[in-house]
mmCIF file of C-alpha atoms in Angstrom:
data_model
loop_
_atom_site.group_PDB
_atom_site.id
_atom_site.type_symbol
_atom_site.label_atom_id
_atom_site.label_comp_id
_atom_site.label_asym_id
_atom_site.label_seq_id
_atom_site.Cartn_x
_atom_site.Cartn_y
_atom_site.Cartn_z
ATOM 1 C CA MET A 1 12.732 8.949 -7.844
ATOM 2 C CA ASN A 2 12.975 6.308 -5.291
ATOM 3 C CA SER A 3 10.949 7.038 -1.875
ATOM 4 C CA ASN A 4 10.186 5.284 1.333
ATOM 5 C CA ILE A 5 7.116 3.090 1.846
ATOM 6 C CA GLU A 6 5.466 5.716 3.580
ATOM 7 C CA THR A 7 5.653 7.844 0.588
ATOM 8 C CA LYS A 8 4.700 5.296 -1.790
ATOM 9 C CA CYS A 9 1.316 4.827 0.172
ATOM 10 C CA ILE A 10 0.302 8.295 -0.630
ATOM 11 C CA HIS A 11 2.133 9.186 -3.960
ATOM 12 C CA GLU A 12 2.181 5.995 -6.050
ATOM 13 C CA GLY A 13 -0.264 4.875 -8.607
ATOM 14 C CA TRP A 14 -2.293 7.923 -9.555
ATOM 15 C CA LYS A 15 0.290 10.908 -10.819
ATOM 16 C CA PRO A 16 -1.917 13.623 -12.246
ATOM 17 C CA SER A 17 -0.319 16.006 -14.669
ATOM 18 C CA GLN A 18 -1.499 19.607 -14.796
ATOM 19 C CA GLY A 19 -5.041 20.586 -14.741
ATOM 20 C CA GLU A 20 -6.059 16.940 -13.754
ATOM 21 C CA PRO A 21 -7.764 15.731 -10.433
ATOM 22 C CA ARG A 22 -5.519 15.508 -7.686
ATOM 23 C CA GLN A 23 -7.210 12.590 -6.404
ATOM 24 C CA LEU A 24 -7.954 9.253 -8.236
ATOM 25 C CA PRO A 25 -10.791 9.716 -10.246
ATOM 26 C CA ILE A 26 -13.300 6.800 -10.344
ATOM 27 C CA TYR A 27 -13.472 5.464 -14.031
ATOM 28 C CA GLN A 28 -17.034 3.973 -13.687
ATOM 29 C CA SER A 29 -17.422 3.019 -17.278
ATOM 30 C CA THR A 30 -17.430 -0.670 -18.655
ATOM 31 C CA THR A 31 -16.341 0.690 -22.444
ATOM 32 C CA PHE A 32 -13.880 2.994 -23.752
ATOM 33 C CA LYS A 33 -14.257 4.860 -27.127
ATOM 34 C CA TYR A 34 -11.611 4.865 -30.268
ATOM 35 C CA ASP A 35 -11.764 6.571 -33.298
ATOM 36 C CA THR A 36 -10.942 3.891 -35.686
ATOM 37 C CA SER A 37 -11.426 0.230 -35.976
ATOM 38 C CA ASP A 38 -7.639 -0.197 -36.498
ATOM 39 C CA ALA A 39 -6.918 1.382 -32.949
ATOM 40 C CA MET A 40 -9.111 -0.941 -31.437
ATOM 41 C CA GLY A 41 -7.898 -4.235 -33.149
ATOM 42 C CA LYS A 42 -4.221 -3.313 -32.182
ATOM 43 C CA LEU A 43 -5.539 -3.511 -28.549
ATOM 44 C CA PHE A 44 -7.224 -6.822 -29.111
ATOM 45 C CA ASP A 45 -3.839 -8.034 -30.715
ATOM 46 C CA LEU A 46 -1.862 -6.806 -27.803
ATOM 47 C CA GLU A 47 0.289 -4.200 -30.036
ATOM 48 C CA ALA A 48 -1.081 -1.141 -28.413
ATOM 49 C CA GLU A 49 -1.836 -0.290 -24.772
ATOM 50 C CA GLY A 50 -4.927 1.085 -23.713
ATOM 51 C CA TYR A 51 -8.499 0.400 -22.359
ATOM 52 C CA PHE A 52 -11.311 -1.121 -24.012
ATOM 53 C CA TYR A 53 -13.296 -3.222 -21.516
ATOM 54 C CA THR A 54 -13.209 -2.737 -17.848
ATOM 55 C CA ARG A 55 -13.238 -6.666 -17.382
ATOM 56 C CA LEU A 56 -9.758 -6.778 -18.689
ATOM 57 C CA GLN A 57 -8.269 -3.154 -17.287
ATOM 58 C CA ASN A 58 -9.614 0.098 -16.240
ATOM 59 C CA PRO A 59 -7.549 3.351 -15.546
ATOM 60 C CA THR A 60 -8.513 3.307 -11.613
ATOM 61 C CA ASN A 61 -7.951 -0.216 -11.142
ATOM 62 C CA ASP A 62 -4.556 -0.002 -12.911
ATOM 63 C CA ALA A 63 -3.557 3.183 -10.571
ATOM 64 C CA VAL A 64 -4.276 1.165 -7.631
ATOM 65 C CA ALA A 65 -2.452 -1.771 -8.890
ATOM 66 C CA ALA A 66 0.531 0.334 -9.816
ATOM 67 C CA LYS A 67 0.661 1.754 -6.130
ATOM 68 C CA ILE A 68 0.637 -1.941 -4.577
ATOM 69 C CA CYS A 69 3.158 -2.967 -7.113
ATOM 70 C CA ALA A 70 5.436 -0.199 -6.088
ATOM 71 C CA MET A 71 4.981 -0.998 -2.379
ATOM 72 C CA GLU A 72 6.126 -4.480 -2.992
ATOM 73 C CA GLY A 73 8.749 -3.626 -5.638
ATOM 74 C CA GLY A 74 7.403 -5.634 -8.459
ATOM 75 C CA VAL A 75 7.166 -5.218 -12.011
ATOM 76 C CA GLY A 76 3.669 -5.405 -12.613
ATOM 77 C CA ALA A 77 0.198 -6.369 -10.522
ATOM 78 C CA MET A 78 -3.460 -6.863 -11.286
ATOM 79 C CA LEU A 79 -6.396 -6.292 -9.170
ATOM 80 C CA THR A 80 -8.862 -8.871 -8.633
ATOM 81 C CA SER A 81 -12.568 -9.122 -7.135
ATOM 82 C CA SER A 82 -11.089 -10.888 -3.936
ATOM 83 C CA GLY A 83 -8.334 -12.351 -2.264
ATOM 84 C CA GLN A 84 -9.586 -15.779 -2.996
ATOM 85 C CA ALA A 85 -9.669 -14.751 -6.642
ATOM 86 C CA ALA A 86 -6.232 -13.640 -6.375
ATOM 87 C CA ASN A 87 -4.847 -16.842 -5.024
ATOM 88 C CA PHE A 88 -6.807 -18.692 -7.727
ATOM 89 C CA PHE A 89 -5.503 -16.878 -10.564
ATOM 90 C CA ALA A 90 -1.902 -16.749 -9.151
ATOM 91 C CA LEU A 91 -1.749 -20.650 -9.235
ATOM 92 C CA PHE A 92 -4.025 -21.382 -12.551
ATOM 93 C CA ASN A 93 -1.913 -18.825 -14.324
ATOM 94 C CA ILE A 94 0.797 -21.751 -14.510
ATOM 95 C CA CYS A 95 -1.116 -24.731 -13.600
ATOM 96 C CA GLU A 96 -3.463 -26.889 -15.666
ATOM 97 C CA ALA A 97 -5.150 -30.373 -15.353
ATOM 98 C CA GLY A 98 -2.594 -33.193 -14.390
ATOM 99 C CA ASP A 99 -0.016 -30.401 -12.630
ATOM 100 C CA HIS A 100 0.754 -30.329 -8.882
ATOM 101 C CA PHE A 101 1.762 -27.905 -6.495
ATOM 102 C CA ILE A 102 2.982 -27.693 -2.744
ATOM 103 C CA ALA A 103 1.309 -25.641 -0.162
ATOM 104 C CA SER A 104 1.741 -25.014 3.725
ATOM 105 C CA SER A 105 -0.863 -26.618 5.609
ATOM 106 C CA SER A 106 -1.113 -23.755 7.845
ATOM 107 C CA ILE A 107 -2.720 -21.371 5.047
ATOM 108 C CA TYR A 108 -6.340 -19.743 5.725
ATOM 109 C CA GLY A 109 -9.216 -22.286 5.774
ATOM 110 C CA GLY A 110 -10.769 -20.809 2.813
ATOM 111 C CA THR A 111 -7.454 -21.220 0.664
ATOM 112 C CA TYR A 112 -7.156 -24.563 1.917
ATOM 113 C CA ASN A 113 -10.463 -25.544 0.334
ATOM 114 C CA LEU A 114 -9.935 -23.810 -2.755
ATOM 115 C CA PHE A 115 -6.673 -25.700 -3.283
ATOM 116 C CA GLY A 116 -7.663 -29.107 -1.726
ATOM 117 C CA VAL A 117 -11.155 -29.156 -3.154
ATOM 118 C CA THR A 118 -12.151 -27.088 -6.064
ATOM 119 C CA MET A 119 -8.668 -26.889 -7.449
ATOM 120 C CA LYS A 120 -8.628 -30.898 -7.120
ATOM 121 C CA LYS A 121 -12.052 -30.939 -9.388
ATOM 122 C CA MET A 122 -10.088 -29.188 -11.929
ATOM 123 C CA GLY A 123 -7.347 -31.967 -12.189
ATOM 124 C CA ILE A 124 -4.856 -29.930 -10.163
ATOM 125 C CA GLU A 125 -3.482 -31.518 -7.222
ATOM 126 C CA CYS A 126 -2.082 -29.799 -4.234
ATOM 127 C CA THR A 127 0.006 -31.454 -1.465
ATOM 128 C CA PHE A 128 -0.315 -29.792 2.072
ATOM 129 C CA VAL A 129 2.982 -29.627 4.004
ATOM 130 C CA ASP A 130 4.083 -28.963 7.515
ATOM 131 C CA GLN A 131 6.161 -25.438 6.794
ATOM 132 C CA GLU A 132 8.423 -26.413 9.811
ATOM 133 C CA LEU A 133 9.765 -29.619 8.289
ATOM 134 C CA PRO A 134 13.537 -29.472 7.353
ATOM 135 C CA GLU A 135 14.240 -28.803 3.794
ATOM 136 C CA GLU A 136 15.616 -32.322 3.099
ATOM 137 C CA GLU A 137 11.963 -33.473 4.327
ATOM 138 C CA LEU A 138 10.194 -31.047 2.196
ATOM 139 C CA ALA A 139 12.223 -31.540 -0.721
ATOM 140 C CA LYS A 140 10.537 -35.186 -0.956
ATOM 141 C CA TYR A 141 7.159 -33.757 -1.781
ATOM 142 C CA PHE A 142 8.521 -32.205 -5.231
ATOM 143 C CA ARG A 143 7.430 -33.973 -8.342
ATOM 144 C CA PRO A 144 8.062 -33.760 -12.023
ATOM 145 C CA ASN A 145 4.952 -31.908 -12.479
ATOM 146 C CA THR A 146 5.207 -29.665 -9.450
ATOM 147 C CA LYS A 147 4.586 -26.189 -10.604
ATOM 148 C CA ALA A 148 4.762 -24.014 -7.488
ATOM 149 C CA VAL A 149 5.337 -23.470 -3.749
ATOM 150 C CA PHE A 150 2.956 -21.547 -1.686
ATOM 151 C CA GLY A 151 2.770 -19.976 1.664
ATOM 152 C CA GLU A 152 1.641 -17.118 3.821
ATOM 153 C CA THR A 153 4.126 -14.545 5.220
ATOM 154 C CA ILE A 154 1.943 -14.916 8.754
ATOM 155 C CA THR A 155 -0.408 -17.775 8.653
ATOM 156 C CA ASN A 156 -4.141 -17.195 9.239
ATOM 157 C CA PRO A 157 -5.327 -18.105 12.066
ATOM 158 C CA THR A 158 -2.068 -19.683 13.413
ATOM 159 C CA VAL A 159 -0.106 -16.568 13.232
ATOM 160 C CA SER A 160 2.954 -18.623 12.320
ATOM 161 C CA VAL A 161 5.819 -16.641 10.399
ATOM 162 C CA PHE A 162 6.864 -18.070 7.026
ATOM 163 C CA ASP A 163 10.553 -19.194 6.681
ATOM 164 C CA PHE A 164 10.892 -17.383 3.177
ATOM 165 C CA GLU A 165 14.545 -18.239 2.512
ATOM 166 C CA LYS A 166 14.144 -21.919 3.102
ATOM 167 C CA PHE A 167 11.156 -22.195 0.865
ATOM 168 C CA ALA A 168 12.584 -20.035 -1.977
ATOM 169 C CA LYS A 169 15.848 -22.124 -2.090
ATOM 170 C CA LEU A 170 13.346 -25.226 -2.158
ATOM 171 C CA ALA A 171 11.124 -23.959 -4.837
ATOM 172 C CA HIS A 172 14.152 -22.381 -7.341
ATOM 173 C CA ASP A 173 16.305 -25.868 -6.771
ATOM 174 C CA HIS A 174 13.395 -27.483 -8.237
ATOM 175 C CA GLY A 175 12.707 -24.916 -11.137
ATOM 176 C CA VAL A 176 9.245 -23.581 -9.770
ATOM 177 C CA PRO A 177 8.168 -19.978 -8.456
ATOM 178 C CA LEU A 178 7.423 -19.256 -4.601
ATOM 179 C CA ILE A 179 3.904 -17.523 -4.316
ATOM 180 C CA VAL A 180 3.355 -15.921 -1.139
ATOM 181 C CA ASP A 181 -0.041 -14.470 0.523
ATOM 182 C CA ASN A 182 1.465 -11.253 1.948
ATOM 183 C CA THR A 183 -2.112 -9.947 3.346
ATOM 184 C CA PHE A 184 -1.507 -9.921 7.095
ATOM 185 C CA ALA A 185 2.089 -8.209 6.931
ATOM 186 C CA THR A 186 1.274 -5.931 3.885
ATOM 187 C CA PRO A 187 4.308 -4.282 2.268
ATOM 188 C CA VAL A 188 4.504 -1.924 5.174
ATOM 189 C CA ASN A 189 5.979 -4.811 7.467
ATOM 190 C CA CYS A 190 7.338 -7.277 4.831
ATOM 191 C CA ARG A 191 8.410 -7.474 0.976
ATOM 192 C CA PRO A 192 8.571 -11.055 0.321
ATOM 193 C CA PHE A 193 10.472 -10.255 -3.112
ATOM 194 C CA GLU A 194 13.616 -9.288 -1.060
ATOM 195 C CA TRP A 195 13.549 -12.766 0.575
ATOM 196 C CA GLY A 196 13.170 -14.877 -2.555
ATOM 197 C CA ALA A 197 9.486 -14.837 -3.485
ATOM 198 C CA ASP A 198 8.459 -14.637 -6.975
ATOM 199 C CA ILE A 199 4.878 -13.670 -6.889
ATOM 200 C CA VAL A 200 2.974 -12.309 -3.952
ATOM 201 C CA THR A 201 -0.954 -12.163 -3.420
ATOM 202 C CA HIS A 202 -3.132 -9.965 -1.396
ATOM 203 C CA SER A 203 -6.572 -9.912 0.156
ATOM 204 C CA THR A 204 -7.033 -6.206 0.001
ATOM 205 C CA THR A 205 -10.142 -6.770 1.967
ATOM 206 C CA LYS A 206 -7.872 -6.736 4.983
ATOM 207 C CA TYR A 207 -5.480 -4.237 6.158
ATOM 208 C CA MET A 208 -5.138 -2.512 2.679
ATOM 209 C CA ASP A 209 -8.632 -1.524 2.728
ATOM 210 C CA GLY A 210 -8.627 -1.258 6.462
ATOM 211 C CA HIS A 211 -12.284 -0.195 6.844
ATOM 212 C CA ALA A 212 -14.163 -3.447 6.217
ATOM 213 C CA VAL A 213 -15.810 -1.692 3.084
ATOM 214 C CA CYS A 214 -14.815 -3.543 0.023
ATOM 215 C CA VAL A 215 -13.738 -7.126 -1.133
ATOM 216 C CA GLY A 216 -10.553 -7.164 -3.264
ATOM 217 C CA GLY A 217 -7.684 -8.864 -4.075
ATOM 218 C CA CYS A 218 -4.258 -8.188 -5.661
ATOM 219 C CA ILE A 219 -1.488 -10.341 -7.637
ATOM 220 C CA VAL A 220 1.997 -8.575 -7.711
ATOM 221 C CA ASP A 221 4.542 -9.968 -10.314
ATOM 222 C CA SER A 222 8.386 -9.502 -9.256
ATOM 223 C CA GLY A 223 9.654 -10.311 -12.593
ATOM 224 C CA ASN A 224 12.373 -12.202 -11.240
ATOM 225 C CA PHE A 225 11.413 -15.955 -12.194
ATOM 226 C CA ASP A 226 13.186 -17.021 -15.554
ATOM 227 C CA TRP A 227 10.060 -18.719 -17.105
ATOM 228 C CA MET A 228 12.165 -19.470 -20.318
ATOM 229 C CA ALA A 229 15.025 -21.397 -18.392
ATOM 230 C CA HIS A 230 12.062 -23.681 -17.269
ATOM 231 C CA ALA A 231 10.099 -23.502 -20.669
ATOM 232 C CA GLU A 232 9.134 -27.437 -20.337
ATOM 233 C CA LYS A 233 7.425 -26.688 -17.157
ATOM 234 C CA PHE A 234 5.462 -23.671 -18.096
ATOM 235 C CA PRO A 235 4.085 -23.935 -21.701
ATOM 236 C CA GLY A 236 1.405 -21.319 -21.138
ATOM 237 C CA LEU A 237 4.116 -18.789 -20.757
ATOM 238 C CA THR A 238 6.773 -20.417 -23.344
ATOM 239 C CA THR A 239 4.569 -21.615 -26.222
ATOM 240 C CA PRO A 240 2.423 -19.557 -28.532
ATOM 241 C CA ASP A 241 -1.060 -18.732 -27.236
ATOM 242 C CA GLU A 242 -3.502 -19.249 -30.184
ATOM 243 C CA SER A 243 -6.064 -17.201 -28.590
ATOM 244 C CA TYR A 244 -3.620 -14.172 -29.157
ATOM 245 C CA HIS A 245 -2.409 -15.160 -32.723
ATOM 246 C CA GLY A 246 0.345 -17.221 -31.384
ATOM 247 C CA ILE A 247 1.838 -14.773 -29.094
ATOM 248 C CA THR A 248 4.597 -16.374 -26.607
ATOM 249 C CA TYR A 249 4.299 -13.996 -23.376
ATOM 250 C CA ALA A 250 7.719 -14.989 -22.066
ATOM 251 C CA GLU A 251 9.424 -13.815 -25.457
ATOM 252 C CA ARG A 252 6.809 -10.750 -26.051
ATOM 253 C CA PHE A 253 6.594 -9.416 -22.648
ATOM 254 C CA GLY A 254 9.870 -10.386 -20.652
ATOM 255 C CA LYS A 255 9.742 -9.909 -17.174
ATOM 256 C CA ALA A 256 6.070 -9.009 -17.398
ATOM 257 C CA ALA A 257 5.189 -12.231 -18.950
ATOM 258 C CA TYR A 258 3.421 -13.779 -15.943
ATOM 259 C CA ILE A 259 1.355 -10.708 -14.927
ATOM 260 C CA THR A 260 0.509 -9.853 -18.487
ATOM 261 C CA LYS A 261 -1.026 -13.503 -19.062
ATOM 262 C CA ALA A 262 -2.836 -13.372 -15.978
ATOM 263 C CA THR A 263 -4.439 -10.044 -17.310
ATOM 264 C CA VAL A 264 -5.072 -10.644 -20.736
ATOM 265 C CA GLN A 265 -6.018 -14.387 -20.661
ATOM 266 C CA LEU A 266 -7.307 -15.358 -17.065
ATOM 267 C CA MET A 267 -9.267 -12.135 -16.495
ATOM 268 C CA ARG A 268 -10.549 -11.967 -20.027
ATOM 269 C CA ASP A 269 -11.966 -15.640 -19.644
ATOM 270 C CA LEU A 270 -12.714 -15.828 -15.963
ATOM 271 C CA GLY A 271 -13.637 -12.011 -15.446
ATOM 272 C CA SER A 272 -13.045 -11.495 -11.471
ATOM 273 C CA ILE A 273 -12.338 -8.075 -11.821
ATOM 274 C CA GLN A 274 -12.495 -5.582 -9.025
ATOM 275 C CA SER A 275 -14.986 -2.714 -9.456
ATOM 276 C CA PRO A 276 -13.647 0.883 -10.110
ATOM 277 C CA GLN A 277 -15.515 2.240 -6.931
ATOM 278 C CA ASN A 278 -14.083 -0.664 -4.746
ATOM 279 C CA ALA A 279 -10.449 0.167 -6.145
ATOM 280 C CA PHE A 280 -11.118 3.795 -5.241
ATOM 281 C CA TYR A 281 -11.895 2.826 -1.665
ATOM 282 C CA LEU A 282 -8.907 0.846 -1.417
ATOM 283 C CA ASN A 283 -6.593 3.408 -2.593
ATOM 284 C CA LEU A 284 -8.063 5.762 0.172
ATOM 285 C CA GLY A 285 -7.129 2.822 2.610
ATOM 286 C CA LEU A 286 -3.564 2.489 1.140
ATOM 287 C CA GLU A 287 -2.966 6.147 1.986
ATOM 288 C CA SER A 288 -3.039 5.563 5.719
ATOM 289 C CA LEU A 289 -1.805 2.018 5.615
ATOM 290 C CA HIS A 290 1.617 2.815 6.995
ATOM 291 C CA LEU A 291 0.066 4.725 10.080
ATOM 292 C CA ARG A 292 -2.629 2.232 10.927
ATOM 293 C CA MET A 293 -0.036 -0.872 10.776
ATOM 294 C CA GLU A 294 2.149 0.893 13.226
ATOM 295 C CA ARG A 295 -0.753 1.393 15.594
ATOM 296 C CA HIS A 296 -2.022 -2.361 15.033
ATOM 297 C CA CYS A 297 1.458 -3.787 16.043
ATOM 298 C CA GLN A 298 1.677 -1.574 19.166
ATOM 299 C CA ASN A 299 -1.875 -2.460 20.379
ATOM 300 C CA ALA A 300 -1.488 -5.934 19.583
ATOM 301 C CA LEU A 301 1.718 -6.477 21.508
ATOM 302 C CA ALA A 302 0.299 -4.563 24.566
ATOM 303 C CA VAL A 303 -2.818 -6.823 24.235
ATOM 304 C CA ALA A 304 -0.503 -10.098 23.895
ATOM 305 C CA LYS A 305 1.327 -9.140 27.084
ATOM 306 C CA PHE A 306 -1.626 -8.498 28.976
ATOM 307 C CA LEU A 307 -3.438 -11.821 27.952
ATOM 308 C CA GLU A 308 0.045 -13.811 28.756
ATOM 309 C CA ALA A 309 -0.105 -12.719 32.202
ATOM 310 C CA GLN A 310 -3.868 -13.715 32.857
ATOM 311 C CA GLU A 311 -4.422 -17.064 34.868
ATOM 312 C CA LYS A 312 -7.256 -17.952 32.678
ATOM 313 C CA VAL A 313 -5.491 -17.845 29.406
ATOM 314 C CA ALA A 314 -3.968 -21.110 28.622
ATOM 315 C CA TRP A 315 -1.721 -19.763 25.880
ATOM 316 C CA VAL A 316 -0.877 -16.802 23.568
ATOM 317 C CA ARG A 317 0.923 -16.600 19.983
ATOM 318 C CA TYR A 318 2.182 -13.561 18.849
ATOM 319 C CA ALA A 319 5.287 -13.380 17.354
ATOM 320 C CA ASP A 320 6.426 -10.070 18.654
ATOM 321 C CA LEU A 321 6.453 -11.486 21.987
ATOM 322 C CA GLU A 322 9.704 -12.304 23.054
ATOM 323 C CA SER A 323 8.360 -15.748 24.454
ATOM 324 C CA ASP A 324 6.935 -16.786 20.912
ATOM 325 C CA PRO A 325 8.749 -19.489 19.141
ATOM 326 C CA TYR A 326 8.707 -17.384 15.968
ATOM 327 C CA HIS A 327 10.158 -14.386 17.419
ATOM 328 C CA ASP A 328 13.528 -14.673 15.899
ATOM 329 C CA ARG A 329 12.405 -15.208 12.511
ATOM 330 C CA ALA A 330 9.928 -12.276 13.037
ATOM 331 C CA LYS A 331 12.544 -9.971 13.751
ATOM 332 C CA LYS A 332 14.439 -11.179 10.571
ATOM 333 C CA TYR A 333 11.552 -10.694 8.144
ATOM 334 C CA LEU A 334 9.435 -8.418 9.906
ATOM 335 C CA PRO A 335 11.544 -5.905 11.919
ATOM 336 C CA LYS A 336 8.827 -3.309 12.213
ATOM 337 C CA GLY A 337 6.301 -5.676 13.557
ATOM 338 C CA THR A 338 4.161 -8.605 12.491
ATOM 339 C CA CYS A 339 0.662 -7.398 12.136
ATOM 340 C CA GLY A 340 -2.483 -6.989 14.613
ATOM 341 C CA VAL A 341 -3.716 -10.336 14.560
ATOM 342 C CA LEU A 342 -2.780 -12.984 17.612
ATOM 343 C CA ALA A 343 -4.176 -15.913 18.578
ATOM 344 C CA PHE A 344 -4.793 -17.499 22.100
ATOM 345 C CA GLY A 345 -6.697 -20.135 24.095
ATOM 346 C CA ILE A 346 -8.992 -19.855 26.970
ATOM 347 C CA LYS A 347 -8.400 -22.576 29.772
ATOM 348 C CA GLY A 348 -11.587 -24.684 30.015
ATOM 349 C CA GLY A 349 -12.033 -25.163 26.204
ATOM 350 C CA ARG A 350 -14.455 -24.401 23.730
ATOM 351 C CA GLU A 351 -17.510 -23.740 26.326
ATOM 352 C CA LYS A 352 -15.330 -21.001 28.213
ATOM 353 C CA SER A 353 -13.855 -19.567 24.949
ATOM 354 C CA ILE A 354 -17.597 -18.763 23.910
ATOM 355 C CA LYS A 355 -18.635 -17.335 27.204
ATOM 356 C CA PHE A 356 -15.642 -15.180 27.047
ATOM 357 C CA MET A 357 -16.303 -13.954 23.600
ATOM 358 C CA ASP A 358 -19.809 -13.468 24.037
ATOM 359 C CA SER A 359 -19.095 -11.066 27.038
ATOM 360 C CA LEU A 360 -16.943 -8.715 25.192
ATOM 361 C CA LYS A 361 -18.055 -5.130 24.524
ATOM 362 C CA PHE A 362 -15.847 -3.433 22.002
ATOM 363 C CA ALA A 363 -14.622 -6.418 20.215
ATOM 364 C CA SER A 364 -17.150 -7.761 17.870
ATOM 365 C CA ILE A 365 -17.486 -11.263 16.651
ATOM 366 C CA VAL A 366 -17.039 -11.487 12.842
ATOM 367 C CA THR A 367 -16.058 -13.391 9.919
ATOM 368 C CA HIS A 368 -13.720 -10.274 9.154
ATOM 369 C CA VAL A 369 -10.253 -9.626 10.193
ATOM 370 C CA ALA A 370 -7.505 -6.812 9.889
ATOM 371 C CA ASP A 371 -9.424 -3.895 9.966
ATOM 372 C CA ALA A 372 -9.655 -0.732 12.145
ATOM 373 C CA LYS A 373 -12.063 -2.173 14.625
ATOM 374 C CA THR A 374 -11.059 -4.895 16.923
ATOM 375 C CA CYS A 375 -12.859 -8.121 16.397
ATOM 376 C CA LEU A 376 -12.202 -11.988 16.963
ATOM 377 C CA LEU A 377 -13.512 -15.395 15.898
ATOM 378 C CA HIS A 378 -13.110 -19.240 16.785
ATOM 379 C CA PRO A 379 -11.779 -20.814 13.688
ATOM 380 C CA ALA A 380 -13.086 -24.297 14.643
ATOM 381 C CA SER A 381 -16.581 -23.048 15.043
ATOM 382 C CA HIS A 382 -16.157 -20.433 11.788
ATOM 383 C CA THR A 383 -13.915 -20.110 9.025
ATOM 384 C CA HIS A 384 -12.363 -23.578 9.488
ATOM 385 C CA ARG A 385 -15.641 -25.681 10.357
ATOM 386 C CA GLN A 386 -15.526 -27.343 7.147
ATOM 387 C CA MET A 387 -12.352 -29.082 8.193
ATOM 388 C CA THR A 388 -11.866 -32.468 9.754
ATOM 389 C CA GLU A 389 -10.441 -32.939 13.289
ATOM 390 C CA GLU A 390 -7.498 -34.360 11.631
ATOM 391 C CA GLN A 391 -7.068 -31.495 9.066
ATOM 392 C CA LEU A 392 -7.481 -28.949 11.872
ATOM 393 C CA ALA A 393 -4.878 -30.730 13.635
ATOM 394 C CA GLU A 394 -2.624 -30.723 10.587
ATOM 395 C CA ALA A 395 -3.193 -27.083 9.942
ATOM 396 C CA GLY A 396 -2.435 -26.062 13.703
ATOM 397 C CA VAL A 397 -5.790 -24.958 14.693
ATOM 398 C CA ALA A 398 -6.447 -25.901 18.048
ATOM 399 C CA SER A 399 -10.120 -26.672 19.183
ATOM 400 C CA ASP A 400 -9.614 -23.775 21.666
ATOM 401 C CA LEU A 401 -7.981 -21.201 19.506
ATOM 402 C CA ILE A 402 -9.353 -17.706 19.442
ATOM 403 C CA ARG A 403 -8.427 -15.452 16.672
ATOM 404 C CA LEU A 404 -8.135 -11.766 17.983
ATOM 405 C CA SER A 405 -7.808 -9.006 15.491
ATOM 406 C CA VAL A 406 -6.794 -6.156 17.490
ATOM 407 C CA GLY A 407 -7.922 -2.547 16.011
ATOM 408 C CA ILE A 408 -6.663 0.866 16.429
ATOM 409 C CA GLU A 409 -8.716 2.123 19.204
ATOM 410 C CA ASN A 410 -7.111 3.122 22.624
ATOM 411 C CA VAL A 411 -5.681 0.329 24.096
ATOM 412 C CA GLU A 412 -6.410 0.809 27.566
ATOM 413 C CA ASP A 413 -9.983 0.479 26.409
ATOM 414 C CA LEU A 414 -9.438 -2.864 24.721
ATOM 415 C CA ILE A 415 -7.583 -4.361 27.541
ATOM 416 C CA ALA A 416 -10.229 -3.087 29.931
ATOM 417 C CA ASP A 417 -12.796 -5.046 27.668
ATOM 418 C CA LEU A 418 -10.741 -8.293 27.702
ATOM 419 C CA ARG A 419 -10.390 -7.958 31.301
ATOM 420 C CA GLN A 420 -14.009 -7.916 32.105
ATOM 421 C CA ALA A 421 -14.908 -10.691 29.742
ATOM 422 C CA LEU A 422 -12.334 -12.866 31.505
ATOM 423 C CA ASP A 423 -13.747 -11.997 34.864
ATOM 424 C CA ARG A 424 -17.129 -13.373 33.557
ATOM 425 C CA ILE A 425 -15.585 -16.885 33.067
#
């Protein structure tokens, strides 16, 4: 039975039968027992479904992954130990040494480093592009060895809105999948598969958890990309895997080929599994996600309007503001609202910004973003401090940019806190 996103948040994933626990159990076990050697052997040959070791799969994790998969509208999903692990696995599942992929230069600083530094050491090259370039300019960055395109629904921290249709067309015209990090929007506010994305990733640490208690990530496979149609580009999916007795994933698992390979090969070998305890906490967060996202967006819009009217504020970026350059795109792709994160600058530069931030009472200066409590940071000094001035400029991260993650407190209290901090500068 089809259901709306609000109902999926609560009911998908764990579906107990008669006499089973109503709430998702925590299967806090590394191993699972079988009565015969043959039964376990079939699991290792991928001839049967089941559990034998939590590094690959666990019932608690699979139930939560199934819920996120249903919310995004995919065919399969896999939890990871962090959002960084999700993004790494998403690319490494189809890229190897000598390959190339394209990413927006506006992505989160940690992901930028992962793609531009660490994966480069593995022989996988990433070209970062200005995501606002016209299609004909972006097309010039594709190479014969390009294997994917990557972007964020709402960029962190510049809160730009991704042009899904432009990048989906570019990716598909060149025979590669579009991978989108949907962390800030969540499937409550945007479902990238409906706009042409093929793979979605999440840092579940953010809004999905919502309470800053557990680090985690997720990869969701739409099942829409035809790997066999581009078999020469993706040998890992379209030729035999000798580590599984010659299985060809695209032939054996069809639409679920990509996520099956990520689970049985990458998770087997790299082991970035989410703990069942964390998956349990994540599930609790998902049950209220639809309620919290609505409140985050309401509060953030009120705060953005307040900041926009303040003389000491140099600029404000929040796509739900009618004055924002991404407002029309946000209305198209995120009609229910974007998220609770906005960016702004204080007149007077870094010194005034620090004075303002240090004067806040409710809002906390933390590395985290997108949970129930209001928090903020200065990316140039914190999350993006490893980047050069040139890289900061390329990513659109101004030296005065403050990232404000608006929580679900009473918005009048939040505005009063912002007002008193502005008064101190």
